[in-house]
mmCIF file of C-alpha atoms and ligand atoms in Angstrom:
data_model
loop_
_atom_site.group_PDB
_atom_site.id
_atom_site.type_symbol
_atom_site.label_atom_id
_atom_site.label_comp_id
_atom_site.label_asym_id
_atom_site.label_seq_id
_atom_site.Cartn_x
_atom_site.Cartn_y
_atom_site.Cartn_z
ATOM 1 C CA MET F 1 66.645 201.438 -20.007
ATOM 2 C CA TYR F 2 68.358 202.928 -23.220
ATOM 3 C CA MET F 3 71.679 202.282 -21.620
ATOM 4 C CA LYS F 4 70.836 198.542 -21.470
ATOM 5 C CA LEU F 5 69.413 198.665 -25.020
ATOM 6 C CA TYR F 6 72.887 200.053 -26.191
ATOM 7 C CA ASP F 7 74.669 197.452 -24.137
ATOM 8 C CA TYR F 8 72.382 194.701 -25.666
ATOM 9 C CA TYR F 9 73.753 195.655 -29.418
ATOM 10 C CA ARG F 10 76.820 196.687 -28.326
ATOM 11 C CA THR F 11 77.303 192.957 -26.859
ATOM 12 C CA ALA F 12 75.585 191.453 -29.745
ATOM 13 C CA LEU F 13 77.921 193.274 -32.275
ATOM 14 C CA ALA F 14 81.102 192.592 -30.405
ATOM 15 C CA GLY F 15 83.836 191.574 -32.820
ATOM 16 C CA GLN F 16 81.927 192.376 -35.859
ATOM 17 C CA THR F 17 83.713 194.492 -38.244
ATOM 18 C CA LEU F 18 82.159 198.097 -38.607
ATOM 19 C CA PRO F 19 80.451 200.064 -39.849
ATOM 20 C CA ALA F 20 77.576 197.482 -40.206
ATOM 21 C CA ALA F 21 74.121 197.357 -40.617
ATOM 22 C CA PHE F 22 71.859 195.201 -38.701
ATOM 23 C CA ILE F 23 68.333 193.845 -38.311
ATOM 24 C CA ASP F 24 66.797 193.007 -35.173
ATOM 25 C CA LEU F 25 64.743 189.942 -35.969
ATOM 26 C CA ASP F 26 62.882 189.972 -32.689
ATOM 27 C CA ASN F 27 61.633 193.363 -33.733
ATOM 28 C CA LEU F 28 61.115 192.634 -37.093
ATOM 29 C CA ALA F 29 58.909 189.662 -36.122
ATOM 30 C CA LEU F 30 56.855 191.995 -33.868
ATOM 31 C CA ASN F 31 56.691 194.629 -36.432
ATOM 32 C CA LEU F 32 55.106 192.198 -38.994
ATOM 33 C CA GLU F 33 52.475 190.874 -36.270
ATOM 34 C CA GLN F 34 51.644 194.405 -35.703
ATOM 35 C CA LEU F 35 51.028 195.022 -39.530
ATOM 36 C CA ARG F 36 48.856 191.701 -39.616
ATOM 37 C CA CYS F 37 46.846 193.022 -36.963
ATOM 38 C CA ARG F 38 46.370 196.475 -38.431
ATOM 39 C CA ALA F 39 45.769 195.225 -41.901
ATOM 40 C CA ALA F 40 42.025 193.800 -40.360
ATOM 41 C CA GLY F 41 42.052 190.772 -42.264
ATOM 42 C CA LEU F 42 43.356 191.947 -45.707
ATOM 43 C CA PRO F 43 46.524 190.235 -47.269
ATOM 44 C CA ILE F 44 49.406 192.529 -47.384
ATOM 45 C CA ARG F 45 51.730 192.813 -50.508
ATOM 46 C CA LEU F 46 55.340 193.471 -49.435
ATOM 47 C CA VAL F 47 56.916 196.787 -50.956
ATOM 48 C CA THR F 48 60.337 195.458 -51.836
ATOM 49 C CA LYS F 49 61.966 198.789 -52.169
ATOM 50 C CA SER F 50 61.564 199.431 -48.385
ATOM 51 C CA VAL F 51 63.421 196.232 -48.098
ATOM 52 C CA ARG F 52 66.029 195.414 -50.139
ATOM 53 C CA SER F 53 67.318 192.204 -49.405
ATOM 54 C CA LEU F 54 66.311 188.792 -50.819
ATOM 55 C CA SER F 55 66.940 186.964 -47.399
ATOM 56 C CA ILE F 56 64.447 189.500 -45.566
ATOM 57 C CA ILE F 57 61.951 189.258 -48.528
ATOM 58 C CA ARG F 58 61.753 185.617 -47.977
ATOM 59 C CA LEU F 59 61.592 185.922 -44.222
ATOM 60 C CA ALA F 60 58.788 188.444 -44.474
ATOM 61 C CA LEU F 61 56.856 186.354 -46.904
ATOM 62 C CA ALA F 62 57.469 183.380 -44.493
ATOM 63 C CA ALA F 63 55.650 185.207 -41.712
ATOM 64 C CA GLY F 64 52.208 183.693 -42.905
ATOM 65 C CA SER F 65 49.658 183.801 -45.542
ATOM 66 C CA PHE F 66 48.738 187.253 -44.576
ATOM 67 C CA MET F 67 51.806 188.219 -46.392
ATOM 68 C CA ARG F 68 51.076 187.621 -50.245
ATOM 69 C CA GLY F 69 52.860 188.705 -53.142
ATOM 70 C CA LEU F 70 55.430 191.671 -53.846
ATOM 71 C CA LEU F 71 55.151 195.104 -54.917
ATOM 72 C CA CYS F 72 58.604 195.852 -56.702
ATOM 73 C CA TYR F 73 59.747 199.198 -58.161
ATOM 74 C CA SER F 74 61.394 198.140 -61.378
ATOM 75 C CA PRO F 75 60.956 195.353 -64.144
ATOM 76 C CA VAL F 76 64.286 194.172 -64.073
ATOM 77 C CA GLU F 77 64.139 193.681 -60.044
ATOM 78 C CA ALA F 78 60.764 191.951 -60.528
ATOM 79 C CA ALA F 79 62.337 189.657 -63.392
ATOM 80 C CA TRP F 80 65.360 188.979 -60.887
ATOM 81 C CA LEU F 81 62.981 188.169 -57.906
ATOM 82 C CA SER F 82 60.934 185.994 -60.131
ATOM 83 C CA SER F 83 64.055 184.125 -61.438
ATOM 84 C CA GLU F 84 64.783 183.596 -57.873
ATOM 85 C CA GLY F 85 61.445 181.789 -57.148
ATOM 86 C CA PHE F 86 59.048 184.505 -56.177
ATOM 87 C CA ASP F 87 55.971 184.815 -57.717
ATOM 88 C CA ASP F 88 52.861 187.126 -57.647
ATOM 89 C CA ILE F 89 54.642 190.406 -58.289
ATOM 90 C CA VAL F 90 53.417 193.762 -59.352
ATOM 91 C CA VAL F 91 55.666 196.457 -60.606
ATOM 92 C CA ALA F 92 54.388 199.721 -59.048
ATOM 93 C CA TYR F 93 55.764 202.442 -61.395
ATOM 94 C CA PRO F 94 55.884 202.328 -64.987
ATOM 95 C CA SER F 95 58.894 201.710 -67.170
ATOM 96 C CA VAL F 96 59.712 202.920 -70.741
ATOM 97 C CA GLU F 97 62.830 200.822 -71.089
ATOM 98 C CA PRO F 98 62.319 197.968 -73.746
ATOM 99 C CA ALA F 99 65.357 195.885 -72.298
ATOM 100 C CA ASP F 100 63.866 196.054 -68.715
ATOM 101 C CA ILE F 101 60.195 195.145 -70.139
ATOM 102 C CA ARG F 102 61.735 192.136 -72.152
ATOM 103 C CA ALA F 103 63.305 190.784 -68.978
ATOM 104 C CA VAL F 104 59.812 190.571 -67.345
ATOM 105 C CA ALA F 105 58.683 188.665 -70.885
ATOM 106 C CA VAL F 106 61.172 186.020 -70.124
ATOM 107 C CA GLN F 107 59.685 185.375 -66.864
ATOM 108 C CA LEU F 108 56.065 185.428 -67.931
ATOM 109 C CA ARG F 109 56.923 182.879 -70.554
ATOM 110 C CA SER F 110 58.374 180.440 -67.852
ATOM 111 C CA GLY F 111 54.706 181.054 -66.206
ATOM 112 C CA ARG F 112 55.309 183.613 -63.516
ATOM 113 C CA SER F 113 52.818 186.335 -62.713
ATOM 114 C CA ILE F 114 54.343 189.739 -63.023
ATOM 115 C CA THR F 115 51.902 192.833 -63.523
ATOM 116 C CA LEU F 116 53.144 196.141 -64.827
ATOM 117 C CA MET F 117 51.888 199.634 -64.087
ATOM 118 C CA VAL F 118 50.296 202.021 -66.602
ATOM 119 C CA ASP F 119 48.322 205.194 -66.494
ATOM 120 C CA SER F 120 48.527 205.940 -69.987
ATOM 121 C CA ALA F 121 47.575 204.786 -73.731
ATOM 122 C CA ASP F 122 51.441 205.395 -74.658
ATOM 123 C CA GLN F 123 52.717 203.145 -72.049
ATOM 124 C CA VAL F 124 50.122 200.468 -73.137
ATOM 125 C CA ASP F 125 51.021 200.931 -76.507
ATOM 126 C CA LEU F 126 54.859 200.585 -75.770
ATOM 127 C CA LEU F 127 54.007 197.183 -74.104
ATOM 128 C CA ASP F 128 51.667 196.080 -76.797
ATOM 129 C CA ALA F 129 54.413 196.476 -79.328
ATOM 130 C CA LEU F 130 57.015 194.614 -77.526
ATOM 131 C CA ALA F 131 54.460 191.836 -76.479
ATOM 132 C CA GLY F 132 53.947 190.774 -79.987
ATOM 133 C CA LYS F 133 57.893 190.476 -80.522
ATOM 134 C CA GLU F 134 58.163 188.625 -77.207
ATOM 135 C CA LYS F 135 55.028 186.393 -77.880
ATOM 136 C CA VAL F 136 53.650 187.222 -74.464
ATOM 137 C CA VAL F 137 50.473 189.088 -72.859
ATOM 138 C CA PHE F 138 51.495 191.715 -70.539
ATOM 139 C CA PRO F 139 49.176 191.923 -67.550
ATOM 140 C CA VAL F 140 48.955 195.475 -66.516
ATOM 141 C CA ALA F 141 47.307 197.317 -63.642
ATOM 142 C CA ILE F 142 46.024 201.035 -64.036
ATOM 143 C CA ASP F 143 47.609 203.334 -61.463
ATOM 144 C CA LEU F 144 44.972 205.451 -59.824
ATOM 145 C CA ASP F 145 45.962 209.278 -58.482
ATOM 146 C CA MET F 146 45.007 209.486 -54.973
ATOM 147 C CA SER F 147 46.212 212.876 -54.205
ATOM 148 C CA SER F 148 43.819 215.857 -53.207
ATOM 149 C CA ASN F 149 44.094 218.945 -54.965
ATOM 150 C CA PHE F 150 42.468 221.197 -52.431
ATOM 151 C CA PRO F 151 42.166 224.810 -53.149
ATOM 152 C CA GLY F 152 45.435 226.463 -52.992
ATOM 153 C CA LEU F 153 47.287 223.274 -51.710
ATOM 154 C CA TYR F 154 48.084 220.156 -53.634
ATOM 155 C CA PHE F 155 48.333 217.563 -51.021
ATOM 156 C CA GLY F 156 49.688 214.267 -52.381
ATOM 157 C CA VAL F 157 52.170 213.022 -54.968
ATOM 158 C CA HIS F 158 52.536 213.580 -58.652
ATOM 159 C CA ARG F 159 52.129 210.230 -60.282
ATOM 160 C CA SER F 160 49.460 209.215 -62.557
ATOM 161 C CA PRO F 161 47.225 211.244 -64.607
ATOM 162 C CA VAL F 162 44.298 208.926 -64.038
ATOM 163 C CA ARG F 163 42.057 210.586 -61.393
ATOM 164 C CA GLU F 164 38.713 209.737 -62.303
ATOM 165 C CA ALA F 165 36.265 206.960 -63.257
ATOM 166 C CA ALA F 166 35.896 208.089 -66.798
ATOM 167 C CA THR F 167 39.563 208.221 -67.353
ATOM 168 C CA ALA F 168 40.101 204.720 -65.753
ATOM 169 C CA VAL F 169 37.413 203.261 -68.002
ATOM 170 C CA ALA F 170 38.742 204.944 -71.006
ATOM 171 C CA LEU F 171 42.346 203.342 -70.504
ATOM 172 C CA ALA F 172 40.715 200.249 -69.662
ATOM 173 C CA ALA F 173 39.330 200.255 -73.083
ATOM 174 C CA GLU F 174 42.647 201.073 -74.536
ATOM 175 C CA ILE F 175 43.969 197.964 -72.781
ATOM 176 C CA SER F 176 41.029 195.819 -74.013
ATOM 177 C CA ARG F 177 41.626 196.967 -77.549
ATOM 178 C CA ARG F 178 45.389 195.582 -77.656
ATOM 179 C CA SER F 179 45.991 191.904 -77.838
ATOM 180 C CA GLY F 180 49.410 192.354 -76.040
ATOM 181 C CA VAL F 181 48.145 193.371 -72.856
ATOM 182 C CA ARG F 182 45.345 192.528 -70.626
ATOM 183 C CA LEU F 183 43.800 194.456 -67.470
ATOM 184 C CA ASP F 184 44.832 192.539 -64.160
ATOM 185 C CA GLY F 185 44.210 195.112 -61.459
ATOM 186 C CA LEU F 186 44.298 198.727 -60.253
ATOM 187 C CA MET F 187 46.594 200.352 -57.474
ATOM 188 C CA GLY F 188 45.763 203.630 -55.357
ATOM 189 C CA TYR F 189 48.480 204.583 -53.346
ATOM 190 C CA GLU F 190 47.547 207.494 -50.937
ATOM 191 C CA GLY F 191 51.125 208.564 -50.325
ATOM 192 C CA GLN F 192 49.973 211.873 -48.356
ATOM 193 C CA ILE F 193 48.185 209.593 -45.787
ATOM 194 C CA ALA F 194 50.565 206.478 -45.795
ATOM 195 C CA GLY F 195 53.858 208.389 -45.729
ATOM 196 C CA LEU F 196 53.466 211.615 -43.672
ATOM 197 C CA MET F 197 53.859 211.491 -39.865
ATOM 198 C CA ASP F 198 51.074 213.404 -37.819
ATOM 199 C CA ALA F 199 52.080 213.005 -34.387
ATOM 200 C CA GLU F 200 55.576 214.501 -34.014
ATOM 201 C CA PRO F 201 56.722 215.572 -30.828
ATOM 202 C CA GLY F 202 57.049 219.472 -30.122
ATOM 203 C CA ARG F 203 54.955 219.879 -33.476
ATOM 204 C CA ARG F 204 51.327 220.561 -32.025
ATOM 205 C CA LEU F 205 49.899 222.932 -34.676
ATOM 206 C CA LYS F 206 51.690 221.195 -37.615
ATOM 207 C CA ASN F 207 50.338 217.904 -36.403
ATOM 208 C CA ARG F 208 46.648 219.213 -36.241
ATOM 209 C CA ILE F 209 46.963 220.648 -39.483
ATOM 210 C CA ILE F 210 48.301 217.380 -41.115
ATOM 211 C CA CYS F 211 45.310 215.241 -39.283
ATOM 212 C CA HIS F 212 42.991 217.727 -40.512
ATOM 213 C CA LEU F 213 43.988 217.380 -44.242
ATOM 214 C CA LYS F 214 44.626 213.637 -43.876
ATOM 215 C CA HIS F 215 41.035 213.529 -42.624
ATOM 216 C CA ARG F 216 39.363 215.337 -45.375
ATOM 217 C CA SER F 217 41.885 213.591 -48.101
ATOM 218 C CA ILE F 218 40.822 209.976 -46.852
ATOM 219 C CA ARG F 219 37.122 211.038 -47.120
ATOM 220 C CA GLU F 220 37.498 212.173 -50.803
ATOM 221 C CA VAL F 221 40.135 209.566 -52.045
ATOM 222 C CA THR F 222 38.495 206.677 -50.730
ATOM 223 C CA GLN F 223 35.199 207.700 -52.547
ATOM 224 C CA ARG F 224 37.229 208.241 -55.607
ATOM 225 C CA ARG F 225 39.010 204.859 -55.362
ATOM 226 C CA GLN F 226 35.468 203.182 -54.709
ATOM 227 C CA ARG F 227 33.823 205.273 -57.626
ATOM 228 C CA VAL F 228 36.847 203.977 -60.177
ATOM 229 C CA VAL F 229 36.280 200.292 -59.063
ATOM 230 C CA GLU F 230 32.571 200.446 -59.583
ATOM 231 C CA ALA F 231 32.784 202.051 -62.782
ATOM 232 C CA LEU F 232 35.391 199.274 -64.059
ATOM 233 C CA ALA F 233 33.179 196.622 -62.707
ATOM 234 C CA GLU F 234 30.224 198.149 -64.510
ATOM 235 C CA ALA F 235 31.874 198.469 -67.668
ATOM 236 C CA GLY F 236 32.969 194.833 -67.477
ATOM 237 C CA TYR F 237 36.154 194.805 -66.389
ATOM 238 C CA ARG F 238 37.415 192.051 -63.839
ATOM 239 C CA LEU F 239 40.097 193.162 -61.442
ATOM 240 C CA ARG F 240 42.359 190.373 -59.752
ATOM 241 C CA PHE F 241 43.246 192.848 -57.136
ATOM 242 C CA VAL F 242 42.474 196.561 -55.932
ATOM 243 C CA ASN F 243 45.794 197.592 -54.204
ATOM 244 C CA GLY F 244 45.935 200.252 -51.825
ATOM 245 C CA GLY F 245 47.967 202.102 -49.101
ATOM 246 C CA GLY F 246 51.048 201.849 -47.280
ATOM 247 C CA THR F 247 52.572 201.312 -43.798
ATOM 248 C CA GLY F 248 51.176 204.553 -42.469
ATOM 249 C CA SER F 249 47.436 204.154 -43.797
ATOM 250 C CA PHE F 250 46.324 200.844 -42.950
ATOM 251 C CA GLU F 251 43.712 201.866 -40.746
ATOM 252 C CA SER F 252 41.930 204.035 -43.160
ATOM 253 C CA THR F 253 42.938 202.158 -46.455
ATOM 254 C CA SER F 254 41.478 199.078 -44.836
ATOM 255 C CA GLY F 255 38.289 200.526 -44.192
ATOM 256 C CA ASP F 256 37.787 200.767 -48.111
ATOM 257 C CA THR F 257 35.511 198.281 -49.259
ATOM 258 C CA SER F 258 37.075 198.262 -52.737
ATOM 259 C CA VAL F 259 40.483 197.357 -51.578
ATOM 260 C CA THR F 260 41.361 193.813 -51.749
ATOM 261 C CA GLU F 261 45.011 194.124 -50.653
ATOM 262 C CA LEU F 262 47.120 196.651 -48.759
ATOM 263 C CA ALA F 263 50.864 197.139 -49.368
ATOM 264 C CA ALA F 264 53.813 197.797 -46.890
ATOM 265 C CA GLY F 265 57.343 197.605 -46.618
ATOM 266 C CA SER F 266 58.702 200.517 -44.381
ATOM 267 C CA GLY F 267 56.915 198.989 -41.582
ATOM 268 C CA LEU F 268 59.326 196.253 -41.112
ATOM 269 C CA TYR F 269 62.282 198.096 -40.699
ATOM 270 C CA ALA F 270 60.573 201.149 -38.842
ATOM 271 C CA PRO F 271 63.055 203.952 -39.851
ATOM 272 C CA THR F 272 62.856 207.542 -38.226
ATOM 273 C CA LEU F 273 60.358 208.809 -40.884
ATOM 274 C CA PHE F 274 57.661 206.190 -39.391
ATOM 275 C CA ASP F 275 58.400 206.956 -35.767
ATOM 276 C CA HIS F 276 55.490 209.475 -35.212
ATOM 277 C CA TYR F 277 52.225 208.349 -36.434
ATOM 278 C CA ALA F 278 49.019 208.661 -34.470
ATOM 279 C CA THR F 279 47.573 205.483 -35.466
ATOM 280 C CA PHE F 280 50.409 202.995 -34.674
ATOM 281 C CA LYS F 281 54.267 202.670 -33.280
ATOM 282 C CA ALA F 282 56.513 200.191 -34.696
ATOM 283 C CA LEU F 283 59.789 199.035 -33.325
ATOM 284 C CA PRO F 284 63.041 200.085 -34.606
ATOM 285 C CA ALA F 285 64.176 197.008 -36.345
ATOM 286 C CA ALA F 286 67.193 198.166 -38.292
ATOM 287 C CA GLY F 287 69.858 200.351 -37.576
ATOM 288 C CA PHE F 288 73.813 200.825 -38.223
ATOM 289 C CA ALA F 289 76.628 200.779 -36.075
ATOM 290 C CA LEU F 290 79.799 203.120 -36.448
ATOM 291 C CA PRO F 291 82.944 202.809 -34.724
ATOM 292 C CA ILE F 292 84.420 205.619 -32.955
ATOM 293 C CA THR F 293 87.595 206.651 -34.531
ATOM 294 C CA ARG F 294 88.953 209.684 -32.787
ATOM 295 C CA LEU F 295 87.898 212.003 -30.062
ATOM 296 C CA PRO F 296 88.599 215.582 -30.913
ATOM 297 C CA MET F 297 87.279 217.193 -27.702
ATOM 298 C CA PRO F 298 85.506 216.281 -24.630
ATOM 299 C CA GLY F 299 81.937 215.414 -25.419
ATOM 300 C CA ILE F 300 82.533 214.793 -29.061
ATOM 301 C CA ALA F 301 83.302 211.317 -30.798
ATOM 302 C CA THR F 302 83.884 211.176 -34.316
ATOM 303 C CA CYS F 303 82.833 207.987 -36.088
ATOM 304 C CA SER F 304 83.710 206.581 -39.572
ATOM 305 C CA GLY F 305 81.059 206.416 -42.112
ATOM 306 C CA GLY F 306 77.508 207.756 -41.798
ATOM 307 C CA GLY F 307 76.863 209.874 -44.456
ATOM 308 C CA TYR F 308 73.742 208.070 -45.579
ATOM 309 C CA ILE F 309 71.147 210.876 -46.659
ATOM 310 C CA ALA F 310 67.674 209.682 -47.466
ATOM 311 C CA SER F 311 65.850 210.759 -50.663
ATOM 312 C CA GLY F 312 63.142 213.299 -50.838
ATOM 313 C CA PRO F 313 62.647 217.020 -49.842
ATOM 314 C CA ALA F 314 66.226 217.701 -48.303
ATOM 315 C CA GLY F 315 65.809 218.770 -45.044
ATOM 316 C CA LYS F 316 67.188 217.623 -41.416
ATOM 317 C CA ASP F 317 64.510 214.632 -41.073
ATOM 318 C CA ARG F 318 66.387 212.787 -44.137
ATOM 319 C CA LEU F 319 69.508 212.612 -41.983
ATOM 320 C CA PRO F 320 70.221 209.314 -40.190
ATOM 321 C CA GLN F 321 69.956 209.907 -36.397
ATOM 322 C CA PRO F 322 72.093 208.950 -33.492
ATOM 323 C CA TRP F 323 70.030 206.431 -31.790
ATOM 324 C CA LEU F 324 72.181 204.633 -28.978
ATOM 325 C CA PRO F 325 73.172 205.484 -26.454
ATOM 326 C CA SER F 326 70.348 208.142 -26.103
ATOM 327 C CA GLY F 327 71.445 211.514 -25.848
ATOM 328 C CA CYS F 328 73.791 211.762 -28.922
ATOM 329 C CA SER F 329 73.263 214.120 -31.500
ATOM 330 C CA LEU F 330 74.840 215.212 -34.693
ATOM 331 C CA ILE F 331 76.399 218.461 -35.099
ATOM 332 C CA GLU F 332 74.812 221.047 -37.283
ATOM 333 C CA HIS F 333 77.456 222.228 -39.428
ATOM 334 C CA GLU F 334 79.003 218.947 -40.172
ATOM 335 C CA ALA F 335 75.790 216.501 -39.917
ATOM 336 C CA ALA F 336 76.274 212.796 -41.118
ATOM 337 C CA GLY F 337 79.673 213.350 -43.279
ATOM 338 C CA GLU F 338 80.955 211.547 -46.430
ATOM 339 C CA VAL F 339 83.718 209.702 -44.275
ATOM 340 C CA GLN F 340 83.374 210.771 -40.953
ATOM 341 C CA THR F 341 80.505 211.718 -38.529
ATOM 342 C CA PRO F 342 81.151 213.577 -35.472
ATOM 343 C CA VAL F 343 78.594 213.159 -32.555
ATOM 344 C CA ARG F 344 77.869 215.099 -29.481
ATOM 345 C CA TYR F 345 77.494 212.675 -26.717
ATOM 346 C CA PRO F 346 76.295 213.700 -22.670
ATOM 347 C CA PRO F 347 79.037 213.460 -20.192
ATOM 348 C CA ASP F 348 77.659 210.089 -18.626
ATOM 349 C CA VAL F 349 78.512 208.331 -21.609
ATOM 350 C CA GLY F 350 82.298 208.333 -21.423
ATOM 351 C CA PHE F 351 83.156 207.112 -25.063
ATOM 352 C CA ARG F 352 86.545 205.505 -25.864
ATOM 353 C CA THR F 353 88.048 205.042 -29.212
ATOM 354 C CA GLY F 354 86.834 201.742 -30.548
ATOM 355 C CA ASP F 355 83.275 202.242 -29.107
ATOM 356 C CA LEU F 356 80.486 202.153 -31.174
ATOM 357 C CA VAL F 357 77.512 204.499 -31.911
ATOM 358 C CA LEU F 358 74.309 202.995 -33.290
ATOM 359 C CA PHE F 359 72.274 205.169 -35.949
ATOM 360 C CA ARG F 360 68.976 204.681 -37.413
ATOM 361 C CA HIS F 361 68.299 205.711 -41.197
ATOM 362 C CA ALA F 362 65.576 207.951 -42.167
ATOM 363 C CA LYS F 363 64.075 205.636 -44.584
ATOM 364 C CA SER F 364 63.533 201.960 -45.118
ATOM 365 C CA GLY F 365 65.221 200.330 -47.875
ATOM 366 C CA GLU F 366 68.030 203.157 -48.676
ATOM 367 C CA LEU F 367 70.155 201.866 -45.973
ATOM 368 C CA CYS F 368 70.729 198.804 -48.124
ATOM 369 C CA GLU F 369 72.371 200.616 -50.807
ATOM 370 C CA ARG F 370 74.948 201.634 -48.554
ATOM 371 C CA PHE F 371 75.829 198.051 -47.181
ATOM 372 C CA ASN F 372 76.544 194.697 -48.841
ATOM 373 C CA HIS F 373 75.417 193.052 -45.750
ATOM 374 C CA LEU F 374 73.124 192.829 -42.902
ATOM 375 C CA LEU F 375 73.996 191.430 -39.611
ATOM 376 C CA LEU F 376 70.902 189.674 -38.349
ATOM 377 C CA ILE F 377 70.403 189.915 -34.664
ATOM 378 C CA LYS F 378 68.112 187.508 -32.338
ATOM 379 C CA ASP F 379 68.122 186.923 -28.752
ATOM 380 C CA GLY F 380 71.046 189.198 -28.121
ATOM 381 C CA ARG F 381 73.494 187.742 -30.653
ATOM 382 C CA VAL F 382 74.155 187.742 -34.349
ATOM 383 C CA VAL F 383 72.584 184.821 -35.838
ATOM 384 C CA ASP F 384 72.898 185.342 -39.468
ATOM 385 C CA ARG F 385 74.665 187.469 -42.132
ATOM 386 C CA VAL F 386 72.625 188.165 -45.289
ATOM 387 C CA THR F 387 73.331 190.252 -48.263
ATOM 388 C CA THR F 388 71.351 193.061 -49.228
ATOM 389 C CA TYR F 389 70.527 194.066 -53.025
ATOM 390 C CA ARG F 390 73.891 195.829 -53.199
ATOM 391 C CA GLY F 391 75.703 192.738 -51.616
ATOM 392 C CA ASP F 392 74.217 190.671 -54.604
ATOM 393 C CA GLY F 393 75.611 193.253 -57.121
ATOM 394 C CA LYS F 394 71.961 194.660 -57.908
ATOM 395 C CA ASN F 395 71.111 198.183 -58.218
ATOM 396 C CA PHE F 396 67.840 199.017 -59.896
ATOM 397 C CA PHE F 397 68.113 202.905 -59.961
HETATM 398 C C1 LIG B 1 52.931 202.597 -54.585
HETATM 399 C C2 LIG B 1 53.375 202.418 -53.382
HETATM 400 N N1 LIG B 1 52.588 201.728 -52.616
HETATM 401 C C3 LIG B 1 53.014 201.617 -51.420
HETATM 402 C C4 LIG B 1 54.065 202.375 -50.742
HETATM 403 C C5 LIG B 1 54.153 202.277 -49.427
HETATM 404 O O1 LIG B 1 55.463 201.668 -48.953
HETATM 405 P P1 LIG B 1 55.825 201.834 -47.327
HETATM 406 O O2 LIG B 1 55.036 200.882 -46.575
HETATM 407 O O3 LIG B 1 57.494 201.305 -47.657
HETATM 408 O O4 LIG B 1 55.641 203.091 -46.784
HETATM 409 C C6 LIG B 1 54.861 202.918 -51.584
HETATM 410 C C7 LIG B 1 55.944 203.798 -50.980
HETATM 411 O O5 LIG B 1 56.421 204.599 -51.570
HETATM 412 C C8 LIG B 1 54.480 203.091 -53.057
HETATM 413 O O6 LIG B 1 55.417 203.777 -53.797
#
């Protein structure tokens, strides 16, 4: 079966210049459909950092009305996407760069909807000052911290200081006191649920601990988000949206009645860090092919390229993984190299110079920082070649 899959992609990619990154459009469509089903009727805001290609963003939004709006990672990216025709954009992280925020103001003046993220009065002040000069009112959303601070264990990410209803209402009051900003929404992203695998093979104990922690955390943070939304409503603040979750948390986030929309991006490409969740299984829809340029000894093939390490805590799980043909593995002391990546392969594979090895990246959008183009594969052949952000000359961090 895996040899068949390898042959499928090898045939599809025949004649292409390698290394090359590709998207399997058939699997991408199935992954989108799976997200739609898992969302239980809630709309999904597309997390662009996990996609990083204009064409794929367009394609995802065209999948149906369940895909609604974009969750961007920088104001300049949001302004660019807006100038490309996208609307209903939320920037998920605060920015303190006046030039970047001014780019958003230009788009707001042309009638687009871009919402900026805040979690403190300082950020609100900065936006308010710029709003006066730019003659706009910035729509803002409050970023609610969704981490669980268990005794002796901080389970979550370090982002927003807004943790409770009182702080959120106080920040909403700060926003309402300034004429250059207006409260538009709330975002509460539970990264420790959405982005942490809980069903890794051979890790029974770890999985059990993570499942237990997730279970406890879900109960706590769901109540927190609900309390905050209720308190804002009671204080008279109307929210256009309450955004929550990510690819790995649809089942629990959609059960929170205060949430009006989900966020997801990684569920489209399904990189290796999303392979083992108890609640869903997505299909690998993104990969890259490296050419074998040399055969240093029997059982080892050396490919050119490949050193595309994912961000986050440095560890083996951040390495790209040889995918097809199955049974290939990285070599411990070389791993994925800057210019070359040696791969150990099983005897039945019989590689020759000029063959290819298929890999998958650990994270979703970061693959696109390494390639100018994505080859789009459908029904066993390359049907198009589209640019990544990088291919468009865009780099936002
Ligand atoms: C604010 C926010 N929402 C949602 C997500 C989930 O994105 P994905 O579905 O790509 O994991 C992320 C990922 O880091 C995020 O930072």
